[in-house]
Coordinates of C-alpha atoms (C1' of nucleotides) in Angstrom, one line a residue:
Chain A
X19 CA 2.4 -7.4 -8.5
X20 CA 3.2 -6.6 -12.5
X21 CA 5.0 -4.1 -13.5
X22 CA 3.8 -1.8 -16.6
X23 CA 7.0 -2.4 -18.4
X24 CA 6.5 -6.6 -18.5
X25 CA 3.0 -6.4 -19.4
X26 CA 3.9 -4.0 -21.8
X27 CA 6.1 -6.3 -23.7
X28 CA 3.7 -9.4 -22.3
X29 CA 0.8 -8.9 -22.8
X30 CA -0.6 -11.6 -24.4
X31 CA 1.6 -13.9 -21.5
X32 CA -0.1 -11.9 -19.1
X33 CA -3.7 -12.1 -20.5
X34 CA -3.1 -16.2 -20.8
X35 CA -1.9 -16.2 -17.3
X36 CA -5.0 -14.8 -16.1
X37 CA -7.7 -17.0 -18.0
X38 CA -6.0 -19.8 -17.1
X39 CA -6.4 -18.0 -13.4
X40 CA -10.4 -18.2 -13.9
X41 CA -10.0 -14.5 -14.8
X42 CA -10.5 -12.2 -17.5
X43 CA -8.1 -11.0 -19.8
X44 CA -6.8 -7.1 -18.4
X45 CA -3.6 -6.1 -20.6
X46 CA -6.2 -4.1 -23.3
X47 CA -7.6 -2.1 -20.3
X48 CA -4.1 -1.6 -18.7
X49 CA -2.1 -0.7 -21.5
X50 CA -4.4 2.0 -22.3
X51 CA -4.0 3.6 -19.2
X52 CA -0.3 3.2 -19.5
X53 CA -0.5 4.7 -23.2
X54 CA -2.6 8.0 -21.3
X55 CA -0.5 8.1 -18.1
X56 CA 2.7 8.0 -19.8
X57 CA 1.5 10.7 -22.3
X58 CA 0.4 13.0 -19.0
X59 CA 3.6 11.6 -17.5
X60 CA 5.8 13.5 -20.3
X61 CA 3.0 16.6 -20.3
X62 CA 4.0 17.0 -16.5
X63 CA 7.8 16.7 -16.6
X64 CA 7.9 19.3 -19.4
X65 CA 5.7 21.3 -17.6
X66 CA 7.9 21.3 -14.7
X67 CA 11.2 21.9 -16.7
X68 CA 9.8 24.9 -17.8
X69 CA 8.7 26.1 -14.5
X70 CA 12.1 25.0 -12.8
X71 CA 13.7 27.3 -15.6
X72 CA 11.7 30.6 -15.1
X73 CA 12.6 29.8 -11.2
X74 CA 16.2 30.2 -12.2
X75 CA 15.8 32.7 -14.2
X76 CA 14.1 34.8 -11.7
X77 CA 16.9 33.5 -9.2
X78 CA 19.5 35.1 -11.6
X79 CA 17.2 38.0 -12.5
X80 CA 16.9 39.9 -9.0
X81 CA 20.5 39.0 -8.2
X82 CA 21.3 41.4 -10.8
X83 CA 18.6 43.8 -9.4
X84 CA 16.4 43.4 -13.2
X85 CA 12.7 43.4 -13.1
X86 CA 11.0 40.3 -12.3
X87 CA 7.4 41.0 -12.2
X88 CA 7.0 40.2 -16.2
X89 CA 9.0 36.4 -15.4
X90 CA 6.3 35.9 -12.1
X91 CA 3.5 36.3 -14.2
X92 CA 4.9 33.7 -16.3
X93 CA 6.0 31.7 -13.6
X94 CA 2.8 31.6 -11.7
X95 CA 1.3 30.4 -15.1
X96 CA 3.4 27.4 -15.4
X97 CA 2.7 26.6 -12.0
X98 CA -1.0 26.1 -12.7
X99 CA -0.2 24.2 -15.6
X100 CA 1.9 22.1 -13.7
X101 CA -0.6 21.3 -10.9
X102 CA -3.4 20.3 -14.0
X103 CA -0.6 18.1 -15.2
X104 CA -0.3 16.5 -11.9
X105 CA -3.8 15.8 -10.8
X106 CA -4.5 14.5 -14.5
X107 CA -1.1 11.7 -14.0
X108 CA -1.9 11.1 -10.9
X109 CA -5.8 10.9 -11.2
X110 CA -4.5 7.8 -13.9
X111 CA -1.8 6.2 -11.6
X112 CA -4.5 5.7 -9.2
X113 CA -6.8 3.6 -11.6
X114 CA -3.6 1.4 -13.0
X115 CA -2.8 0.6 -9.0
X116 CA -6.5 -0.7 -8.7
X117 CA -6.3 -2.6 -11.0
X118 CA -2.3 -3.9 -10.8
X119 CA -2.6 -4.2 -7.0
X120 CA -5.9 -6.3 -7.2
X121 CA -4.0 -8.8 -9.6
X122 CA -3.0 -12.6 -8.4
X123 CA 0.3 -13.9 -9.3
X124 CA 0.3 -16.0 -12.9
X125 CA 0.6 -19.6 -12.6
X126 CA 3.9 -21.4 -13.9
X127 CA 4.1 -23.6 -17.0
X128 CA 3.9 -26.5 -15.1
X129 CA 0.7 -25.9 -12.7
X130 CA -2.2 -28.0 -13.8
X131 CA -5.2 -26.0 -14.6
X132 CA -8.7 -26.3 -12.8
X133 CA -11.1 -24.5 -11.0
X134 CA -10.0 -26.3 -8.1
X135 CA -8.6 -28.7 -5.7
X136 CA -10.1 -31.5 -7.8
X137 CA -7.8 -30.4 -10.3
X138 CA -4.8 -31.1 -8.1
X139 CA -2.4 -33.5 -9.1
X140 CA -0.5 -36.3 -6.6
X141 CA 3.2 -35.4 -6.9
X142 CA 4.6 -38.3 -4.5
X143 CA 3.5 -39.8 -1.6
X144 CA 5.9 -41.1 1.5
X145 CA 4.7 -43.8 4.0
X146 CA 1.8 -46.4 4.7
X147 CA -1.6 -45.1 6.8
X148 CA -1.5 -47.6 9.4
X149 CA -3.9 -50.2 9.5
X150 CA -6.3 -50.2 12.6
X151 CA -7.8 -53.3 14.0
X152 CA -10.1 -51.0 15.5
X153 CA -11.9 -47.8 14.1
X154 CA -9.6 -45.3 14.5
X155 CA -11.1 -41.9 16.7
X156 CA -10.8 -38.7 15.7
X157 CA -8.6 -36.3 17.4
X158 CA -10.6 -34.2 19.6
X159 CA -12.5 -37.6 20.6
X160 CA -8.8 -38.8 21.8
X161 CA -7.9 -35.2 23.2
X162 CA -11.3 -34.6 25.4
X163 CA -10.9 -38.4 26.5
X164 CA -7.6 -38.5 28.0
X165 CA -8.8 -34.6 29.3
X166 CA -6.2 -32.7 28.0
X167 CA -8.2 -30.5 25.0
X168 CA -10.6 -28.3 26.1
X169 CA -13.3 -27.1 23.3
X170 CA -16.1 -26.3 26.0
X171 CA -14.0 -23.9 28.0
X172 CA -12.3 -22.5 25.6
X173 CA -15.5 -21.4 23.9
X174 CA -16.5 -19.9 27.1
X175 CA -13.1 -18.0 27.0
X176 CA -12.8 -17.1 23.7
X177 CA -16.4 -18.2 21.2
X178 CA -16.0 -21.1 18.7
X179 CA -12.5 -21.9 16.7
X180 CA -10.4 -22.4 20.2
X181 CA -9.2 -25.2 22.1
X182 CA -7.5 -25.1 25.1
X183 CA -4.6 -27.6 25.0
X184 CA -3.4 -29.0 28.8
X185 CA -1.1 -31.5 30.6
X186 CA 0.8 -33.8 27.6
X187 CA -0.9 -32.0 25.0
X188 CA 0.9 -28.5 25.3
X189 CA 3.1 -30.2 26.2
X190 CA 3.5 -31.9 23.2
X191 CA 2.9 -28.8 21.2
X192 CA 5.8 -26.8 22.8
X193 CA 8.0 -30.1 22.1
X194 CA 6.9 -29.8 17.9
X195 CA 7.9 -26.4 18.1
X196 CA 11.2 -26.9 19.4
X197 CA 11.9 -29.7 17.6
X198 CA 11.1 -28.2 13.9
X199 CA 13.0 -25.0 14.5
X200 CA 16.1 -27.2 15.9
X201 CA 15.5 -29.3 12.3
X202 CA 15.3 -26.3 10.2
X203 CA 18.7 -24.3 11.6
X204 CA 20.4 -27.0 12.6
X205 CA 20.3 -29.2 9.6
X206 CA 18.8 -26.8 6.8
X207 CA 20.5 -23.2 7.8
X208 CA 17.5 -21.7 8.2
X209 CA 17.8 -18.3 10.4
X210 CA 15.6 -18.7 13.4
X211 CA 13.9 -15.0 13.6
X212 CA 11.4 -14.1 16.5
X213 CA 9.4 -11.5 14.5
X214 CA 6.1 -9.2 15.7
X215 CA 2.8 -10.7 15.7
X216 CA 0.9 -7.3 14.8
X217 CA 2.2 -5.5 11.5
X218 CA 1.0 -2.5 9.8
X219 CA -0.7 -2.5 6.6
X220 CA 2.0 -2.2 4.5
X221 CA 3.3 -5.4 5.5
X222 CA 0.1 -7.2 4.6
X223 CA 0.1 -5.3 0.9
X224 CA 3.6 -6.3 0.9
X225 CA 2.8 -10.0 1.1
X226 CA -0.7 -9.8 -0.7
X227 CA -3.0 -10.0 1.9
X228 CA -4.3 -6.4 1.2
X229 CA -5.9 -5.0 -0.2
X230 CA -8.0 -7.8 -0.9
X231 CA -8.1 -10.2 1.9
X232 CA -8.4 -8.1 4.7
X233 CA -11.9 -9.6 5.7
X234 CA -9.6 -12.8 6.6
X235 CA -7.4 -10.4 9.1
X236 CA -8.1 -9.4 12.7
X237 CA -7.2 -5.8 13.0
X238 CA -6.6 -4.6 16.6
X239 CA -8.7 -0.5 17.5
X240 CA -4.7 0.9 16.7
X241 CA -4.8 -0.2 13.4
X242 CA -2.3 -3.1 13.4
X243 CA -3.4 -6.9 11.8
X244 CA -2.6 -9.7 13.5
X245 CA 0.1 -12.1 11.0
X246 CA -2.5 -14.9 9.8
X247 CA 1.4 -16.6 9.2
X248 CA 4.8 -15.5 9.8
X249 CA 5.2 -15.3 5.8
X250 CA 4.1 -11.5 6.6
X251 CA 6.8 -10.8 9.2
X252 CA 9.6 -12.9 7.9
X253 CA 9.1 -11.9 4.0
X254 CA 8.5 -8.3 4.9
X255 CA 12.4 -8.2 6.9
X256 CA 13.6 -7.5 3.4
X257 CA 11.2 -4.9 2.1
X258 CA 12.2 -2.0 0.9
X259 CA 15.8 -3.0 1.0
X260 CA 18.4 -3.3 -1.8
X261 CA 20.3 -6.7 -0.9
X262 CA 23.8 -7.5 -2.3
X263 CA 23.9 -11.0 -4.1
X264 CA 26.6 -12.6 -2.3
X265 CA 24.2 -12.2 0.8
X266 CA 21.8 -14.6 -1.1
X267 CA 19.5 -16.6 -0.1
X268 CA 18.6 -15.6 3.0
X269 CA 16.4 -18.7 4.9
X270 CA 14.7 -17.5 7.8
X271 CA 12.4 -19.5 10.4
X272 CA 9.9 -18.7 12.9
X273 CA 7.3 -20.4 15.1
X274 CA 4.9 -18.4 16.0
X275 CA 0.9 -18.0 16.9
X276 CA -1.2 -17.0 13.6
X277 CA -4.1 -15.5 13.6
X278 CA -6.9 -16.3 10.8
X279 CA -11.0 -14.9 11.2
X280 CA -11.5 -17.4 8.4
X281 CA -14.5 -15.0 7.2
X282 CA -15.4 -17.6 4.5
X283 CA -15.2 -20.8 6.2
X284 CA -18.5 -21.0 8.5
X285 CA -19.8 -24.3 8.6
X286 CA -16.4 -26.1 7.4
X287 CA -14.6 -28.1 9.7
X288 CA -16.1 -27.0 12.7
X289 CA -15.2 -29.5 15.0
X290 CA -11.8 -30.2 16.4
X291 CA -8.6 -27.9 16.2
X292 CA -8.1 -28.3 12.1
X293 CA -9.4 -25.2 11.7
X294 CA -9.0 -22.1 14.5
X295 CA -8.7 -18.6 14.7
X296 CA -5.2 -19.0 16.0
X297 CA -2.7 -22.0 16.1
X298 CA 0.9 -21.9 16.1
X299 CA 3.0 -22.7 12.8
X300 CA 6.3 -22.6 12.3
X301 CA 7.0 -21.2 9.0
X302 CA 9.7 -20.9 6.6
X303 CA 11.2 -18.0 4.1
X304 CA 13.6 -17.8 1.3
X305 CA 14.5 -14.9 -0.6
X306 CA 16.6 -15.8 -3.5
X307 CA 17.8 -14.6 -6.7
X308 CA 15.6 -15.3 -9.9
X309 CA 17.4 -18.0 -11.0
X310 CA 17.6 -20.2 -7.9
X311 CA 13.6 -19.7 -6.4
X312 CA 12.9 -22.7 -8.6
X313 CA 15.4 -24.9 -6.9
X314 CA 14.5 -23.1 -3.5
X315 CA 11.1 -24.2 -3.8
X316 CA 12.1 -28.0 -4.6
X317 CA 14.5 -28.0 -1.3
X318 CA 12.0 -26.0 1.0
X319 CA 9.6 -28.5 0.2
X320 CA 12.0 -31.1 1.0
X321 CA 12.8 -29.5 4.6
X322 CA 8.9 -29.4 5.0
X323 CA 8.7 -33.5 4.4
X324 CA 11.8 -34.2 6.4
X325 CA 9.7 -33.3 9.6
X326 CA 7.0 -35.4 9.0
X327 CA 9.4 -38.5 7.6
X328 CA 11.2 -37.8 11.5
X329 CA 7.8 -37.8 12.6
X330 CA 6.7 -40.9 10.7
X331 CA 3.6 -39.4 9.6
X332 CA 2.2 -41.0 6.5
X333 CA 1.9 -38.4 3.4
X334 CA 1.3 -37.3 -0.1
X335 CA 2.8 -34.1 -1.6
X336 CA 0.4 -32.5 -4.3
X337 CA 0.9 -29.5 -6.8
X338 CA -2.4 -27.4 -6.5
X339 CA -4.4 -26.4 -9.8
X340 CA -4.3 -22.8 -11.0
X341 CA -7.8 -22.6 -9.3
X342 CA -6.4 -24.0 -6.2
X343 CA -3.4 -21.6 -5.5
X344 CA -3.8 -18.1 -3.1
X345 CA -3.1 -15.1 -4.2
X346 CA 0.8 -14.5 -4.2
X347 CA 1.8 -17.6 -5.4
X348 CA 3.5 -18.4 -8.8
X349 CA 3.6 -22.3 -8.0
X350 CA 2.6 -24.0 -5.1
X351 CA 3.1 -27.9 -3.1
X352 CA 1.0 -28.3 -0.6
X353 CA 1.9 -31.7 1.9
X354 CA -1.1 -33.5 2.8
X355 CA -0.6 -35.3 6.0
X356 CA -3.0 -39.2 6.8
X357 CA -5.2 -38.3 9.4
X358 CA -7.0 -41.6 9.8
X359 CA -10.4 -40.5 11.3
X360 CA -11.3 -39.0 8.4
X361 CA -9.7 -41.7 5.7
X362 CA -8.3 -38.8 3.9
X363 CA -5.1 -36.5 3.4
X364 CA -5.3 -33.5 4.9
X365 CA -3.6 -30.0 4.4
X366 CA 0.0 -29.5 6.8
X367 CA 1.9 -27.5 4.7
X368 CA 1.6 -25.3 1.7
X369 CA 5.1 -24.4 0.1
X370 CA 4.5 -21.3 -2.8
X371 CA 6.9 -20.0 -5.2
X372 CA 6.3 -16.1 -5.4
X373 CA 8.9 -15.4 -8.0
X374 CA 9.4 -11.7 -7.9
X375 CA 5.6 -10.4 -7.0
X376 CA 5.9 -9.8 -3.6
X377 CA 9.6 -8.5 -4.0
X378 CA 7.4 -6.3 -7.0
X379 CA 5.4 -4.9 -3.6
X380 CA 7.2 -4.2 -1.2
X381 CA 10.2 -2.8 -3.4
X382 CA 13.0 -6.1 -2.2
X383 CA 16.1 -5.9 -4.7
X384 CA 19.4 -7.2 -5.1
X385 CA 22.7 -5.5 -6.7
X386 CA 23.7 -7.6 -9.1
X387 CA 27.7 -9.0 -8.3
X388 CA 29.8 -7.2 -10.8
X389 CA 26.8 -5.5 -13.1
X390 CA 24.6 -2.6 -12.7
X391 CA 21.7 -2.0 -11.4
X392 CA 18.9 -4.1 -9.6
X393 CA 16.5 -6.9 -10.1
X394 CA 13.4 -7.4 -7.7
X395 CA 14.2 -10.5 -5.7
X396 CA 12.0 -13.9 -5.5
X397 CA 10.0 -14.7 -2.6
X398 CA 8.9 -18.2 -1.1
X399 CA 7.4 -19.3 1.8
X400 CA 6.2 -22.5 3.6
X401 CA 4.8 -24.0 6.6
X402 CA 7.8 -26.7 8.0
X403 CA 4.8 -27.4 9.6
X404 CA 1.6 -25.9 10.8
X405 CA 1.8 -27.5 14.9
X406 CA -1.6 -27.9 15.6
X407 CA -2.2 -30.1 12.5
X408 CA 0.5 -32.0 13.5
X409 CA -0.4 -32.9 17.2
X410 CA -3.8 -33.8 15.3
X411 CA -2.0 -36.4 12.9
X412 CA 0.1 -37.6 15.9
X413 CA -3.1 -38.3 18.1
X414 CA -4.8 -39.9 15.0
X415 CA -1.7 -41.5 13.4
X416 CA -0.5 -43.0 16.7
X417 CA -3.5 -43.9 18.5
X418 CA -4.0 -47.6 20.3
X419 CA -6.5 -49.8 21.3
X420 CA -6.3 -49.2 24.8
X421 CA -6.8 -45.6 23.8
X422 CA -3.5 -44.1 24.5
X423 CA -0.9 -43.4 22.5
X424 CA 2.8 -43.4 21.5
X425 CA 5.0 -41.0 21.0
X426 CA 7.5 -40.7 17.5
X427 CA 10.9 -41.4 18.4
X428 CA 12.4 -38.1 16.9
X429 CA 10.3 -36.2 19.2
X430 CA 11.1 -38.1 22.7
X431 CA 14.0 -36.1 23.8
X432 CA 11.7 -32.8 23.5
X433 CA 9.2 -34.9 26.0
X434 CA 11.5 -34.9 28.6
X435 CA 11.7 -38.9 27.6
X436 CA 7.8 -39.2 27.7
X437 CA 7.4 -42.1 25.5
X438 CA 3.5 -42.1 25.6
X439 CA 0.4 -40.6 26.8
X440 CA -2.6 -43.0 28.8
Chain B
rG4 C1' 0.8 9.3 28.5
rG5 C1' 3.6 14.4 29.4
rA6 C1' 8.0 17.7 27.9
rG7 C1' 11.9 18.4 24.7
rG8 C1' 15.5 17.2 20.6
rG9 C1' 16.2 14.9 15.9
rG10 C1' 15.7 12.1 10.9
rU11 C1' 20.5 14.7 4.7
rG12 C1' 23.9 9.9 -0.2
rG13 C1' 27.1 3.0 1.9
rC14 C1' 28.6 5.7 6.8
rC15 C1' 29.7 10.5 9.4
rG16 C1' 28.4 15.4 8.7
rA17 C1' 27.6 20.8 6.7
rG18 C1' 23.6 23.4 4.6
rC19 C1' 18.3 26.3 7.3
rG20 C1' 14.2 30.4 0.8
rG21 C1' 17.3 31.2 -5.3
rU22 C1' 23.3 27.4 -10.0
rC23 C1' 22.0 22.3 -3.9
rU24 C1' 23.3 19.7 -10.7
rA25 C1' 23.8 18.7 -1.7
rA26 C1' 30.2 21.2 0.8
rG27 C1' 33.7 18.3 3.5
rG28 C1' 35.4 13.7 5.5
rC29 C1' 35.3 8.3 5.9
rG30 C1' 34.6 3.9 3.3
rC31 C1' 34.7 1.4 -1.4
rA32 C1' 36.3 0.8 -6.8
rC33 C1' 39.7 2.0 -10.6
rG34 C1' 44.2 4.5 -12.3
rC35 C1' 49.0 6.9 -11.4
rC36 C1' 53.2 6.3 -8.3
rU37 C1' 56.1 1.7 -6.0
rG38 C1' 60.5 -4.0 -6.4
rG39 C1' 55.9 -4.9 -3.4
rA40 C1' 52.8 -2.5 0.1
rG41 C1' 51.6 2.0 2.6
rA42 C1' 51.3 7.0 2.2
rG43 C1' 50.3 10.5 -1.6
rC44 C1' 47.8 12.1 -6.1
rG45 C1' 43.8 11.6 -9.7
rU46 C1' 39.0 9.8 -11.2
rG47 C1' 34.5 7.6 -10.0
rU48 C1' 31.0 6.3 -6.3
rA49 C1' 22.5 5.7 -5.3
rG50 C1' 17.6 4.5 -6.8
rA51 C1' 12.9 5.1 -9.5
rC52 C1' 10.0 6.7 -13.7
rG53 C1' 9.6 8.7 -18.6
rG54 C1' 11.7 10.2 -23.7
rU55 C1' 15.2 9.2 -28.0
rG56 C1' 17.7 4.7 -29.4
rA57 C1' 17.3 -2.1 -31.0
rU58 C1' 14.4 -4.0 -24.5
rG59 C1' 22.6 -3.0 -26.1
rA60 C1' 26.0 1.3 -25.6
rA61 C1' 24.8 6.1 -24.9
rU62 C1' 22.0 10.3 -24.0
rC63 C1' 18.0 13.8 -22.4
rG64 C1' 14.2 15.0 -18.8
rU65 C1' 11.5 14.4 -14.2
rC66 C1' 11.3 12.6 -9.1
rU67 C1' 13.7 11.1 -4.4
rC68 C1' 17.4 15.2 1.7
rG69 C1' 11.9 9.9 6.8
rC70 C1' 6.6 9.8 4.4
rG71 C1' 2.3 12.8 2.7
rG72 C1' 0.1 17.6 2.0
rG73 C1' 0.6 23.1 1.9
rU74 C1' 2.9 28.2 1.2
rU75 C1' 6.0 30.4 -2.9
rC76 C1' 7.8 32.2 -9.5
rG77 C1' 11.3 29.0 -6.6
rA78 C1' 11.6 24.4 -0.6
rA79 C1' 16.7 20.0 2.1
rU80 C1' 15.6 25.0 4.1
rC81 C1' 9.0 27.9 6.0
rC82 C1' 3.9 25.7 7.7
rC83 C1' 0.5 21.3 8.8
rG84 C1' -0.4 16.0 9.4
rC85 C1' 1.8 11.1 9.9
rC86 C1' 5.9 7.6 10.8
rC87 C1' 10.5 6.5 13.2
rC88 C1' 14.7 7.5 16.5
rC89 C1' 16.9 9.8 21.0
rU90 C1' 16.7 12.3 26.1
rC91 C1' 14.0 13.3 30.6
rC92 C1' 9.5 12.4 33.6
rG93 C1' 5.3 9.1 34.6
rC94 C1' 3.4 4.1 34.1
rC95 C1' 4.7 -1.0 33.2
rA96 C1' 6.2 -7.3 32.0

RNA sequence: GGAGGGGUGGCCGAGCGGUCUAAGGCGCACGCCUGGAGAGCGUGUAGACGGUGAUGAAUCGUCUCGCGGGUUCGAAUCCCGCCCCCUCCGCCA
């Protein structure tokens, strides 16, 4: 979110942020509310210094046993005038908020500009896809075959967009789990945090996912939403808080399910576990101070690779265009892992600067060491990695002929030594 | 789920319709004192928004006693709704 005060003094940054968003310019619009609700802003406050003063006088007035009746009059006067003033300031708050709350984050110098992923550009890319002397099967041909993923029953549990994962398999997936989280806090410092899995609304507006996206929520009959990631949980530990800067930056981790009704998405990938309605993801958080989420977003991403590079899964990192990026985010890498059935790069992790808009939400600031006063922190998150796409890349990646497959060294002593599946 | 109690500043805690511009204590910071420290004494001790000013220093106003409404000339104080915490009972992994 924007404050009035930057887009006063930026608005032409503000208005080039947004075209270059796909949107149309706003500061015009805004700033005229702001000129009108600061002008009823100053109407109210003197109205109520006038009506606080007659209520001391009145105080003082029938201590000393005068006659009030003259100063009630007056009083009762300014309190109509005060409740006018009111309605009119807050009748304008209310259309700035819907507008500023329904406003994306602005893109950062360096993010290409597109209307979408096509206008994504390859950062780096980190291994060789193996070459198959056979054609390579996809992943839920290799999971129903060896028996242990189970799309028929699970749609019979639960409708389309679940698997049920068995034997090796989940398995496997409790071993990625373990194995990332011991990475991340062992290795990178991250916290490990074992947050809710339902929040409250004002943990989804505090991340971004309302009040716009809440078509892509489940929301259970008590009025809770189900975390589509643990960005909402984990981010949201700091809301409403005033951190000191020596505490700085906090690094938090969580595995956890996430939950997704993927609204928009019928008819794409509809087969296999790429996309689901829940899936586990271990995700990770940084809140930093201003002049560090730059370099915070360089290392997360980094923590994100080292997984797959211990997993040695084949990958490409890419910066996604201004077209590309959700909501929140200021800048954004997403990792791209090689899934060979398809002969493509496909999403595992998406790692987004924030800068201070979500800490602009949910009212997260830091004392400043020495100095006065606050500054809104900045926010990032990333996946270090989303689980199920990685058993997927492991299935794919490490498939054989005989239509097993291995098992990456770095995950073995999670396997309780399992070296393969047949 | 039922019954009751409670949410006040960094913390504890008083206030329960009119200088509350929130007592007092603790903590913290600075100063005095000291060879040094402690004790003692003194001073200070939040955030948000708006105005004046150069987006600095400063200064004025408004708001914030869990959150939102209401009553009243006037609300921390009275009323209603919500959130959260605690105690007891019931249920429960």
């Amino acid at each position: 979110m924007f404050e009035l005060r930057w887009i006063r003094d930026n608005g032409e940054e503000f208005d080039r942020g947004l075209r270059r968003r796909g949107l149309k310019a706003l500061s015009a619009e805004i700033l005229a509310l702001d000129r009108e609700w600061r002008a009823a802003q100053t109407r109210l406050e003197e109205t109520r210094a006038r009506q606080k003063r007659l209520a001391k006088e009145i105080g003082a007035a029938r201590k000393s046993g005068e006659a009030i009746a003259g100063l009630q009059a007056e009083g009762a006067e300014a309190k109509e005038e005060e409740s006018a003033a009111e309605a009119e300031a807050q009748r304008i708050k209310a259309a700035i908020d819907e507008i500023l709350w329904g406003v994306p984050n602005l893109p950062a110098e360096d993010v290409p500009e597109g209307a979408d992923e096509s206008a994504n550009r390859v950062l780096r890319r980190y291994g060789e896809p193996a070459a198959f002397d056979f054609p390579p099967e996809s992943h839920e041909r290799i999971g129903e075959r060896l028996g242990l993923m189970d799309f028929a029953r699970a749609a019979r549990l639960s409708g389309s967009r679940f698997v049920v994962l068995k034997g090796a398999l989940a398995r496997l997936e409790r071993a990625l789990s373990a194995f990332m989280l011991d990475l991340h806090t062992r290795e990178f410092g991250y916290l490990e945090i074992s947050p809710p899995l339902l929040v409250r609304d004002e943990a989804a507006f505090g991340t971004g996912q309302l009040p716009k996206f809440g078509e892509d929520l489940f929301r259970t009959t008590g009025g809770h939403y189900l975390i589509p990631t643990a960005e909402v949980p984990l981010t949201n530990l700091v809301a409403g808080e005033i951190l000191e800067e020596s505490a700085l930056p906090l690094r938090f981790v969580a595995s956890t399910p996430c939950f997704r009704s993927e609204a928009g998405a019928a008819g794409r990938d509809t087969r296999g576990m790429i996309r689901q309605h829940q899936f586990l993801k271990v995700e990770l958080v940084s809140i930093t101070r201003p002049e560090d989420s730059e370099a915070e977003h360089e290392r997360m991403t980094a923590c994100a690779e080292e997984v797959l590079k211990r997993l040695e899964l084949p990958y490409r990192v890419v910066v996604l265009s201004t077209g590309d990026m959700g909501f929140a985010a200021k800048k954004t890498y997403d990792i791209e892992v090689w899934l060979p059935s398809q002969g493509s790069y496909r999403e595992i992790s998406s790692c987004s600067d924030c800068g201070p808009f979500q800490a602009l939400r949910m009212k997260a600031r830091y004392r400043l060491e020495g100095g006065k006063g606050t500054r809104p922190v900045h926010t990032l998150n990333g996946s270090g990695l989303a689980i199920g796409r990685t058993l997927i890349a492991i299935l794919e990646n490490f498939q054989r002929r005989d239509g097993g497959l291995a098992l990456p060294q770095a995950l073995r002593p999670y396997l309780g030594g399992m070296e393969e599946i047949a």
